Coordinates of C-alpha atoms in Angstrom, one line a residue:
M1 CA -49.3 -0.2 8.4
A2 CA -49.4 -1.2 12.3
L3 CA -46.0 0.0 13.2
A4 CA -47.2 3.6 11.5
A5 CA -50.4 3.2 14.2
W6 CA -47.7 3.9 16.8
G7 CA -46.5 7.2 15.6
N8 CA -48.0 9.1 18.8
E9 CA -46.6 6.4 21.5
L10 CA -42.7 7.6 19.2
T11 CA -43.5 11.3 19.4
C12 CA -41.2 13.6 21.8
C13 CA -43.5 15.7 24.6
I14 CA -41.1 18.3 23.9
C15 CA -40.3 18.9 20.4
L16 CA -43.4 17.0 19.1
D17 CA -41.5 14.9 16.0
L18 CA -40.3 11.6 16.3
Y19 CA -37.2 10.6 18.6
T20 CA -34.0 11.3 17.2
G21 CA -31.2 9.9 19.4
P22 CA -34.3 8.7 22.3
V23 CA -32.9 8.5 25.7
T24 CA -35.0 6.9 28.6
L25 CA -35.4 8.3 32.7
S26 CA -36.0 6.1 35.4
C27 CA -38.9 7.3 35.5
G28 CA -40.1 5.2 32.3
H29 CA -40.5 8.2 30.0
S30 CA -38.5 8.9 27.1
F31 CA -37.4 12.0 25.3
C32 CA -34.7 13.3 22.3
M33 CA -31.7 13.4 23.7
E34 CA -31.1 17.4 22.7
C35 CA -34.6 18.3 23.8
I36 CA -34.4 17.0 27.5
R37 CA -30.3 17.8 27.3
D38 CA -31.7 21.3 27.2
T39 CA -34.5 21.2 29.4
F40 CA -31.6 19.9 32.5
E41 CA -29.5 22.8 31.1
T42 CA -32.1 24.9 32.5
Q43 CA -33.1 23.3 35.4
E44 CA -29.6 23.3 36.5
G45 CA -29.5 26.7 37.7
Y46 CA -32.5 25.8 39.9
G47 CA -30.4 23.1 41.4
L48 CA -33.1 20.4 40.9
F49 CA -33.6 18.0 38.2
S50 CA -37.6 16.6 37.0
C51 CA -39.1 15.4 34.0
P52 CA -41.1 17.4 32.0
E53 CA -43.9 14.6 31.4
C54 CA -44.6 13.4 35.4
R55 CA -42.7 16.0 37.2
A56 CA -40.5 13.0 38.8
N57 CA -37.7 14.4 40.8
F58 CA -34.1 13.7 40.8
E59 CA -31.3 14.3 43.1
T60 CA -28.8 14.7 40.6
R61 CA -28.8 14.9 37.0
P62 CA -29.6 12.2 35.4
V63 CA -27.3 10.4 32.9
L64 CA -28.4 10.2 29.6
Q65 CA -27.9 6.8 27.4
K66 CA -29.0 6.6 24.2
S67 CA -32.2 3.9 23.8
L68 CA -30.9 1.6 21.0
R69 CA -33.8 -0.6 20.9
L70 CA -36.7 2.5 21.0
S71 CA -34.1 4.2 18.5
N72 CA -34.5 1.6 16.0
I73 CA -38.1 1.4 16.2
V74 CA -37.6 5.3 15.0
E75 CA -35.7 4.4 12.9
T76 CA -37.8 1.5 11.1
L77 CA -40.8 3.7 11.0
R78 CA -39.1 6.5 9.5
M79 CA -38.2 4.1 6.4
T80 CA -41.4 3.2 6.2
K81 CA -42.8 6.9 6.0
A82 CA -40.3 7.6 3.1
E83 CA -41.3 3.9 1.5
N84 CA -44.5 5.4 1.6
S85 CA -44.3 8.4 0.6
R86 CA -42.2 7.4 -2.8
A87 CA -45.2 4.4 -3.4
I88 CA -48.3 5.4 -5.8
H89 CA -51.2 5.1 -4.1
C90 CA -54.7 4.5 -5.0
S91 CA -56.4 7.8 -5.5
H92 CA -60.4 6.4 -4.3
C93 CA -58.5 4.7 -1.3
V94 CA -58.9 8.0 1.3
H95 CA -59.2 5.8 4.1
S96 CA -56.4 3.5 3.9
I97 CA -53.1 3.7 2.0
V98 CA -53.5 1.3 -0.5
P99 CA -50.8 0.8 -3.5
A100 CA -52.3 1.6 -7.1
I101 CA -51.4 -0.7 -9.9
K102 CA -52.6 1.2 -13.1
T103 CA -52.9 4.9 -14.0
C104 CA -55.8 6.5 -16.3
L105 CA -54.3 9.0 -18.2
N106 CA -57.4 10.5 -19.3
C107 CA -58.8 11.0 -15.6
E108 CA -55.3 11.5 -14.0
V109 CA -56.1 9.5 -11.1
S110 CA -54.3 5.8 -10.1
L111 CA -56.3 2.4 -9.9
C112 CA -55.8 -0.2 -7.0
A113 CA -56.8 -3.3 -8.0
V114 CA -60.3 -3.0 -6.9
H115 CA -61.6 0.3 -8.8
V116 CA -59.4 -0.5 -12.2
K117 CA -62.3 -2.7 -12.3
V118 CA -65.2 -0.6 -11.9
H119 CA -62.9 2.2 -14.0
N120 CA -64.6 3.4 -16.8
T121 CA -63.8 0.9 -20.1
S122 CA -64.3 3.3 -23.1
L123 CA -61.2 3.2 -25.6
D124 CA -60.5 6.6 -24.6
H125 CA -59.4 5.5 -21.3
V126 CA -55.4 5.0 -21.4
L127 CA -54.2 2.6 -18.5
T128 CA -50.6 2.8 -17.9
E129 CA -48.1 1.3 -15.4
P130 CA -48.3 3.6 -11.9
T131 CA -47.0 7.0 -12.7
T132 CA -47.4 10.7 -11.2
F133 CA -46.9 12.3 -14.5
C134 CA -50.3 12.7 -15.9
K135 CA -49.7 16.2 -16.9
D136 CA -46.8 15.9 -19.6
R137 CA -49.3 13.3 -20.9
K138 CA -51.6 15.1 -22.2
C139 CA -51.5 17.6 -24.7
S140 CA -50.9 21.3 -23.2
K141 CA -53.6 22.3 -25.8
H142 CA -56.2 20.6 -26.6
K143 CA -55.4 18.6 -23.2
K144 CA -56.0 15.1 -24.7
V145 CA -53.8 12.1 -24.2
L146 CA -51.1 11.9 -26.4
E147 CA -51.6 9.4 -28.5
Y148 CA -49.4 9.6 -31.9
Y149 CA -46.1 11.0 -32.9
C150 CA -45.5 13.4 -35.9
T151 CA -42.2 12.5 -37.2
D152 CA -41.5 15.7 -39.3
D153 CA -41.8 17.6 -36.4
A154 CA -40.2 15.2 -33.8
I155 CA -42.9 16.0 -31.2
C156 CA -45.8 13.8 -29.3
I157 CA -49.4 15.1 -30.4
C158 CA -52.7 14.2 -30.0
V159 CA -55.9 13.0 -32.0
S160 CA -56.8 17.1 -32.3
C161 CA -53.9 18.3 -33.1
R162 CA -53.0 15.4 -35.9
L163 CA -56.8 16.1 -36.9
D164 CA -57.6 19.8 -36.7
G165 CA -54.2 21.5 -35.2
D166 CA -50.8 22.7 -36.8
H167 CA -49.7 18.7 -37.3
R168 CA -52.8 17.9 -39.8
G169 CA -51.2 16.6 -42.9
H170 CA -47.8 15.6 -41.6
L171 CA -46.4 12.1 -41.5
V172 CA -47.6 10.9 -38.3
E173 CA -47.2 7.2 -36.2
T174 CA -48.7 6.2 -32.7
V175 CA -46.8 6.4 -29.8
Q176 CA -46.1 2.6 -29.9
E177 CA -45.2 2.5 -33.4
A178 CA -43.0 5.4 -32.6
S179 CA -41.9 4.2 -29.4
E180 CA -40.8 1.3 -31.4
K181 CA -39.3 2.1 -34.5
K182 CA -36.7 4.2 -31.6
R183 CA -35.9 1.1 -29.8
D184 CA -35.2 -0.7 -32.9
E185 CA -33.3 2.0 -34.5
E186 CA -31.5 4.0 -31.5
L187 CA -31.7 2.2 -28.6
R188 CA -31.1 -1.0 -28.7
P189 CA -28.1 -0.6 -31.0
I190 CA -26.8 1.8 -28.0
L191 CA -27.9 -1.6 -25.8
E192 CA -26.0 -3.5 -28.0
K193 CA -22.7 -1.3 -27.9
L194 CA -22.5 -1.1 -25.0
S195 CA -23.3 -4.5 -24.1
S196 CA -20.3 -5.2 -26.0
R197 CA -18.5 -2.7 -23.8
R198 CA -19.6 -4.2 -21.0
K199 CA -18.6 -7.8 -22.2
L200 CA -15.1 -6.6 -23.1
M201 CA -14.8 -4.9 -19.0
E202 CA -16.3 -8.2 -17.9
E203 CA -13.4 -10.4 -19.6
K204 CA -10.8 -7.6 -18.5
I205 CA -12.4 -8.1 -14.7
Q206 CA -11.5 -11.8 -14.9
A207 CA -8.7 -11.0 -16.9
L208 CA -7.4 -9.3 -13.9
R209 CA -8.7 -11.9 -11.6
E210 CA -7.0 -14.2 -12.9
H211 CA -4.0 -12.0 -13.0
K212 CA -4.4 -11.3 -9.2
Q213 CA -4.0 -15.0 -8.6
E214 CA -1.1 -15.3 -10.8
I215 CA 0.4 -12.4 -8.6
H216 CA -0.5 -14.4 -4.9
D217 CA 0.1 -17.8 -6.3
K218 CA 3.8 -16.4 -7.5
A219 CA 4.0 -14.5 -3.6
V220 CA 3.2 -17.7 -2.4
N221 CA 5.8 -20.0 -4.3
L222 CA 8.1 -17.2 -3.6
T223 CA 7.9 -16.9 -0.1
E224 CA 7.9 -20.7 0.1
R225 CA 11.5 -20.5 -1.9
T226 CA 12.7 -17.9 0.3
C227 CA 11.6 -19.7 3.9
E228 CA 13.2 -23.1 2.4
L229 CA 16.6 -21.5 1.1
F230 CA 15.9 -18.9 5.0
S231 CA 16.0 -22.9 6.8
Q232 CA 18.6 -23.8 5.0
I233 CA 21.0 -21.8 5.9
I234 CA 19.9 -21.3 9.3
E235 CA 20.3 -25.6 9.2
Q236 CA 23.8 -24.7 7.7
V237 CA 25.0 -22.4 10.4
K238 CA 23.6 -24.4 13.3
D239 CA 25.3 -27.2 12.5
L240 CA 28.1 -25.2 11.8
E241 CA 27.9 -23.4 15.5
K242 CA 27.5 -27.4 16.9
E243 CA 30.8 -28.1 14.9
V244 CA 32.7 -24.8 16.4
L245 CA 31.3 -25.2 20.4
R246 CA 32.3 -28.9 20.1
E247 CA 36.1 -28.2 19.1
I248 CA 35.5 -25.2 21.9
A249 CA 34.5 -27.7 24.7
K250 CA 37.1 -30.4 23.4
Q251 CA 40.0 -28.0 24.2
N252 CA 38.1 -26.9 27.4
K253 CA 38.1 -30.6 28.3
L254 CA 41.7 -31.4 27.9
L255 CA 43.0 -28.2 28.9
S256 CA 41.3 -28.2 32.1
L257 CA 42.0 -32.0 32.8
S258 CA 46.0 -30.8 32.6
V259 CA 45.2 -27.8 34.5
S260 CA 44.0 -29.8 37.5
D261 CA 46.6 -32.6 37.1
L262 CA 49.1 -29.5 37.9
I263 CA 47.1 -28.4 40.6
H264 CA 47.4 -31.6 42.2
Q265 CA 51.0 -31.9 41.7
V266 CA 51.7 -28.4 43.1
E267 CA 49.3 -29.0 45.9
S268 CA 51.4 -32.1 47.3
Q269 CA 54.5 -30.3 46.7
K270 CA 52.9 -27.8 48.7
E271 CA 52.3 -30.6 51.8
T272 CA 55.1 -32.1 52.0
L273 CA 56.7 -27.8 52.7
S274 CA 53.7 -27.9 55.3
A275 CA 55.5 -31.1 56.9
Q276 CA 58.4 -29.4 57.0
I277 CA 57.6 -25.6 58.4
L278 CA 55.7 -27.6 61.1
E279 CA 59.1 -30.3 61.7
V280 CA 60.9 -26.5 61.8
E281 CA 58.9 -24.5 63.6
Q282 CA 58.8 -27.5 66.6
F283 CA 62.8 -27.7 66.4
C284 CA 62.7 -24.0 67.4
S285 CA 60.0 -24.7 69.9
H286 CA 62.7 -25.8 72.5
A287 CA 63.2 -23.8 75.4
D288 CA 66.2 -26.0 76.9
P289 CA 68.8 -24.4 74.9
L290 CA 71.5 -27.1 75.5
T291 CA 68.5 -29.5 73.5
V292 CA 68.6 -27.1 70.5
L293 CA 72.2 -27.5 70.3
R294 CA 72.9 -31.1 71.2
E295 CA 69.7 -31.9 68.8
K296 CA 71.2 -32.2 64.6
T297 CA 69.4 -29.7 62.6
P298 CA 66.8 -30.8 60.2
C299 CA 68.3 -31.0 56.6
Y300 CA 66.1 -30.1 52.9
D301 CA 66.7 -29.8 49.8
L302 CA 66.5 -25.6 50.1
T303 CA 67.4 -25.3 46.7
A304 CA 63.9 -27.4 45.6
G305 CA 61.9 -24.8 46.8
N306 CA 63.1 -22.8 43.6
Y307 CA 60.0 -24.3 42.0
P308 CA 59.4 -23.4 38.3
Q309 CA 56.5 -21.9 37.3
P310 CA 54.1 -24.6 36.0
H311 CA 53.8 -24.6 32.1
V312 CA 49.8 -24.1 31.7
R313 CA 48.6 -24.3 28.0
N314 CA 45.8 -21.8 27.0
L315 CA 42.9 -22.0 25.1
D316 CA 44.1 -22.2 21.3
E317 CA 41.3 -19.0 19.4
G318 CA 43.4 -20.8 16.3
P319 CA 41.8 -24.2 15.4
V320 CA 38.2 -22.3 16.2
S321 CA 39.0 -19.6 14.0
L322 CA 40.0 -21.8 11.5
M323 CA 37.1 -24.1 11.4
L324 CA 34.7 -21.3 11.7
H325 CA 36.1 -19.4 8.6
R326 CA 36.2 -23.0 7.3
G327 CA 33.2 -23.6 7.6
L328 CA 31.6 -20.3 6.9
G329 CA 33.1 -20.4 3.6
H330 CA 31.6 -23.9 3.2
V331 CA 28.8 -23.1 4.1
A332 CA 28.3 -19.6 1.8
N333 CA 29.2 -21.8 -1.0
I334 CA 26.4 -24.6 -0.5
L335 CA 23.7 -21.3 0.0
F336 CA 25.2 -19.7 -2.9
E337 CA 24.6 -22.5 -5.5
E338 CA 21.3 -23.5 -3.6
G339 CA 20.7 -19.8 -3.9
K340 CA 20.8 -20.1 -7.3
R341 CA 18.9 -23.6 -7.8
Q342 CA 16.0 -21.6 -5.9
F343 CA 16.3 -18.5 -7.9
P344 CA 17.6 -19.3 -10.9
Q345 CA 17.2 -16.0 -12.3
T346 CA 20.1 -13.9 -12.4
I347 CA 20.5 -10.2 -12.9
E348 CA 23.2 -8.7 -14.7
M349 CA 25.2 -5.5 -12.7
C350 CA 26.0 -3.5 -15.1
N351 CA 29.0 -1.6 -15.6
V352 CA 27.5 1.5 -17.0
M353 CA 29.4 4.4 -18.6
L354 CA 29.0 7.5 -20.1
D355 CA 29.1 9.1 -23.2
L356 CA 31.2 11.8 -23.7
H357 CA 29.7 12.7 -27.4
T358 CA 25.9 13.0 -25.0
A359 CA 27.1 15.4 -22.5
H360 CA 26.8 19.1 -21.9
Q361 CA 28.8 22.1 -22.3
K362 CA 28.9 22.1 -18.5
I363 CA 29.3 18.7 -17.4
L364 CA 32.2 17.3 -16.6
L365 CA 32.8 13.8 -17.0
S366 CA 35.8 12.1 -15.0
S367 CA 38.9 10.1 -16.2
D368 CA 36.4 6.8 -16.2
R369 CA 33.8 8.3 -17.3
T370 CA 31.6 7.3 -14.8
C371 CA 30.9 10.7 -12.7
A372 CA 29.6 13.5 -14.1
S373 CA 30.0 17.0 -12.4
S374 CA 28.5 20.3 -12.9
S375 CA 31.6 23.1 -14.8
P376 CA 31.2 26.6 -14.1
I377 CA 32.0 27.4 -18.0
F378 CA 32.0 25.7 -20.7
L379 CA 34.5 22.9 -22.2
N380 CA 34.3 23.7 -25.6
Y381 CA 32.8 20.0 -26.8
P382 CA 33.1 19.6 -30.0
D383 CA 29.3 20.3 -31.3
R384 CA 27.9 17.4 -32.3
S385 CA 24.1 16.1 -33.2
E386 CA 23.9 13.2 -29.8
R387 CA 25.0 16.1 -27.6
F388 CA 22.5 18.1 -25.5
S389 CA 21.6 21.0 -25.3
S390 CA 20.0 21.1 -21.7
R391 CA 22.7 19.6 -19.0
Q392 CA 22.4 15.3 -19.8
V393 CA 23.8 12.9 -20.4
L394 CA 23.5 9.2 -21.1
S395 CA 25.2 6.4 -20.9
S396 CA 27.6 4.7 -23.7
S397 CA 26.0 1.0 -22.8
R398 CA 22.4 0.6 -24.1
F399 CA 20.2 -2.3 -23.4
S400 CA 17.8 -3.8 -25.8
S401 CA 17.3 -7.2 -23.9
G402 CA 17.2 -9.1 -20.1
K403 CA 18.0 -7.7 -16.8
H404 CA 20.0 -5.3 -15.6
Y405 CA 21.1 -3.5 -12.4
W406 CA 23.5 -0.8 -11.2
Q407 CA 23.4 2.4 -8.3
V408 CA 24.2 5.4 -8.4
D409 CA 26.0 7.8 -5.8
L410 CA 23.4 10.9 -5.0
S411 CA 25.1 12.5 -1.8
K412 CA 26.9 14.9 -3.7
A413 CA 23.8 16.4 -5.4
Q414 CA 20.6 18.7 -3.7
R415 CA 18.7 18.2 -6.8
W416 CA 19.1 15.5 -9.8
I417 CA 17.3 13.9 -12.5
I418 CA 17.8 10.1 -13.0
G419 CA 16.2 7.6 -15.3
L420 CA 16.4 5.6 -19.1
A421 CA 15.9 7.4 -22.6
Y422 CA 15.7 6.0 -26.0
G423 CA 18.2 6.7 -28.3
S424 CA 15.8 8.9 -30.0
I425 CA 15.4 11.3 -27.5
E426 CA 15.2 15.2 -28.5
R427 CA 18.5 16.7 -27.9
K428 CA 18.5 20.2 -29.2
V429 CA 15.1 21.5 -28.2
D430 CA 14.4 24.8 -25.9
G431 CA 12.9 24.2 -22.3
D432 CA 12.2 20.6 -20.8
K433 CA 10.9 19.0 -23.0
S434 CA 13.7 17.0 -23.8
Y435 CA 14.3 16.2 -20.1
I436 CA 14.2 13.0 -18.7
G437 CA 10.4 12.3 -17.6
Y438 CA 9.3 14.9 -19.3
N439 CA 8.4 13.7 -23.0
E440 CA 7.0 10.2 -24.1
K441 CA 10.7 8.7 -24.8
S442 CA 12.3 8.8 -21.3
W443 CA 10.9 7.6 -17.6
G444 CA 13.0 9.5 -14.7
L445 CA 13.1 9.3 -10.8
T446 CA 14.0 13.2 -9.3
F447 CA 14.7 15.2 -6.5
R448 CA 13.6 18.8 -6.3
R449 CA 11.1 20.1 -3.7
Y450 CA 10.3 16.6 -3.5
L451 CA 11.0 12.8 -4.2
S452 CA 8.7 12.1 -7.5
A453 CA 8.4 9.6 -10.6
V454 CA 7.5 11.4 -13.5
Y455 CA 6.5 10.3 -16.9
N456 CA 5.5 12.7 -19.6
K457 CA 5.6 15.1 -17.4
T458 CA 3.2 13.2 -14.9
H459 CA 4.8 13.7 -11.7
R460 CA 3.7 11.2 -8.6
K461 CA 5.0 11.8 -5.7
I462 CA 6.8 9.3 -3.4
D463 CA 6.8 10.1 0.1
R464 CA 10.0 10.3 2.2
E465 CA 11.4 11.8 5.2
A466 CA 14.7 12.6 3.4
P467 CA 16.0 12.0 -0.4
P468 CA 17.6 9.0 -0.8
Q469 CA 21.3 9.4 -0.8
S470 CA 22.2 6.3 -3.2
V471 CA 19.3 4.6 -6.1
G472 CA 19.8 1.7 -7.5
I473 CA 18.0 0.7 -11.2
Y474 CA 16.8 -2.5 -12.4
L475 CA 15.8 -2.7 -15.9
D476 CA 13.8 -5.9 -16.7
Y477 CA 13.8 -4.8 -20.1
D478 CA 11.6 -7.9 -21.7
A479 CA 8.9 -7.5 -18.9
G480 CA 9.2 -4.1 -19.7
R481 CA 9.5 -2.7 -16.1
L482 CA 12.2 0.1 -14.3
S483 CA 12.1 0.1 -10.9
F484 CA 14.4 2.3 -8.6
Y485 CA 15.4 1.3 -5.0
D486 CA 17.1 3.4 -2.4
L487 CA 20.0 1.6 -0.9
Q488 CA 19.9 2.5 2.6
P489 CA 18.0 1.4 3.7
M490 CA 16.8 -0.9 0.5
T491 CA 13.5 0.3 -0.1
H492 CA 11.5 -0.1 -3.1
L493 CA 10.8 3.7 -4.3
H494 CA 8.5 3.2 -7.7
T495 CA 7.9 1.0 -10.8
F496 CA 7.6 2.0 -14.1
V497 CA 5.5 -0.4 -16.7
A498 CA 6.3 -0.1 -20.0
D499 CA 6.5 -1.5 -23.6
F500 CA 9.5 -0.9 -24.6
T501 CA 9.9 -0.2 -28.5
E502 CA 13.4 0.7 -28.5
P503 CA 16.9 0.6 -27.0
L504 CA 16.8 2.1 -23.6
Y505 CA 19.9 4.4 -22.4
A506 CA 21.0 5.7 -18.5
A507 CA 20.3 8.8 -18.5
F508 CA 21.5 12.1 -16.0
Y509 CA 20.4 15.6 -15.5
V510 CA 23.5 17.4 -13.7
F511 CA 21.9 20.4 -11.9
E512 CA 23.9 23.3 -11.3
D513 CA 27.0 22.2 -7.7
S514 CA 26.4 18.9 -8.2
R515 CA 28.1 16.0 -8.9
I516 CA 26.6 12.2 -9.7
R517 CA 28.1 8.9 -9.6
I518 CA 27.5 5.7 -11.1
M519 CA 28.6 3.2 -8.0
S520 CA 30.8 -0.1 -8.9

């Protein structure tokens, strides 16, 4: 109430309404953002800006910034008015707004705690919880309160309708009795069913939360194991690095010492030659010819000047290479065993081969049964019950348990469908009902206009800049999971989750001018 009294102080003098995005000028007056902006737009042509309320002038156009505090006050006032407009108030308190606690259906007035005490206490006056739907609670014909319910016509009636009107002699109950009966016979059974369903939903939510926690715990455990494995890899590789570097340093030290000795020997020989050269130069420098002739010519072993090239050994990469390869092999063996210990689940790399008996008449299989190509002509295969009428082929091997993985080369196919199918998939139907992923007996990954995962004709688009050239397929039959991966680089594409009830076969659709190859 106190806030509402400030309504005039929170009104814009331009639009005469509560502020919208209020801004305050330096003179202290406030306006709606749009109102003052429009005013300044008009004033801009005159080159002078002034406050519309006090006419204070500004040399330049003021920068408008929203007043957050004033905006919050206005918003609070708006919410208060909205709540007051929705509330039901006492009809007799005209000088102030007082909440009503009862509504008289006869008088069609709402009453506060004071006025309800002095209201007519006649039995004809029915007081209910505060409501604004008084007209709906009175008989449109007799203008009396609807106190009874005619079970024959399933309608609420007044006392006049019951005694003198169209419902005289009908089976009638009081509104209270009829409502209790409806609650017991119709609403409460519905409520029980809904409550039961809600309980099931709560149990499902709890189960999903527990499953989410299981996923999180498993992810944490998997992360720890992976980090531990790679820590061991790093430690083993570092140890090998230290060992190889020690060998290199050892050879470097030994060879350096050997070469240093040779350098010292050659330098000593060089010093001897330098002394001999100096002696001969001094002998040649005598000016007196007689002295030169009389002096005995120095005698040196001139053949000693042909010093052989010192034998210098080079760094031998052989031991380093041998140590490195042997060490890496040892590390690989250790890590392989450690990997199996840390991740004991094994995945069988399948040798998938295609079944000629299932191949369409225009699918040519390679001799090793790993490649399926489109043929321009019919190949006159024997007509068999298991042969597809659509351009498809299944594998000869089937999967009914365990984990399996194989890879498919799709680089020679512009369009393709690959996946898995039950052996009971339709073979002879027309149209796409037998296509991989277009029924309830197969799951597929397809690329035509775009890449998508498809099951029972429902496509789920997979956003990729380019279609994969090779795909890895991983089947965990017992867990009911079928996953597809792009191999360049290794990226998860999609995973189907299903309860497999029959053995599965690898399945391929070969479009015209296409070739699909199972990679070994």
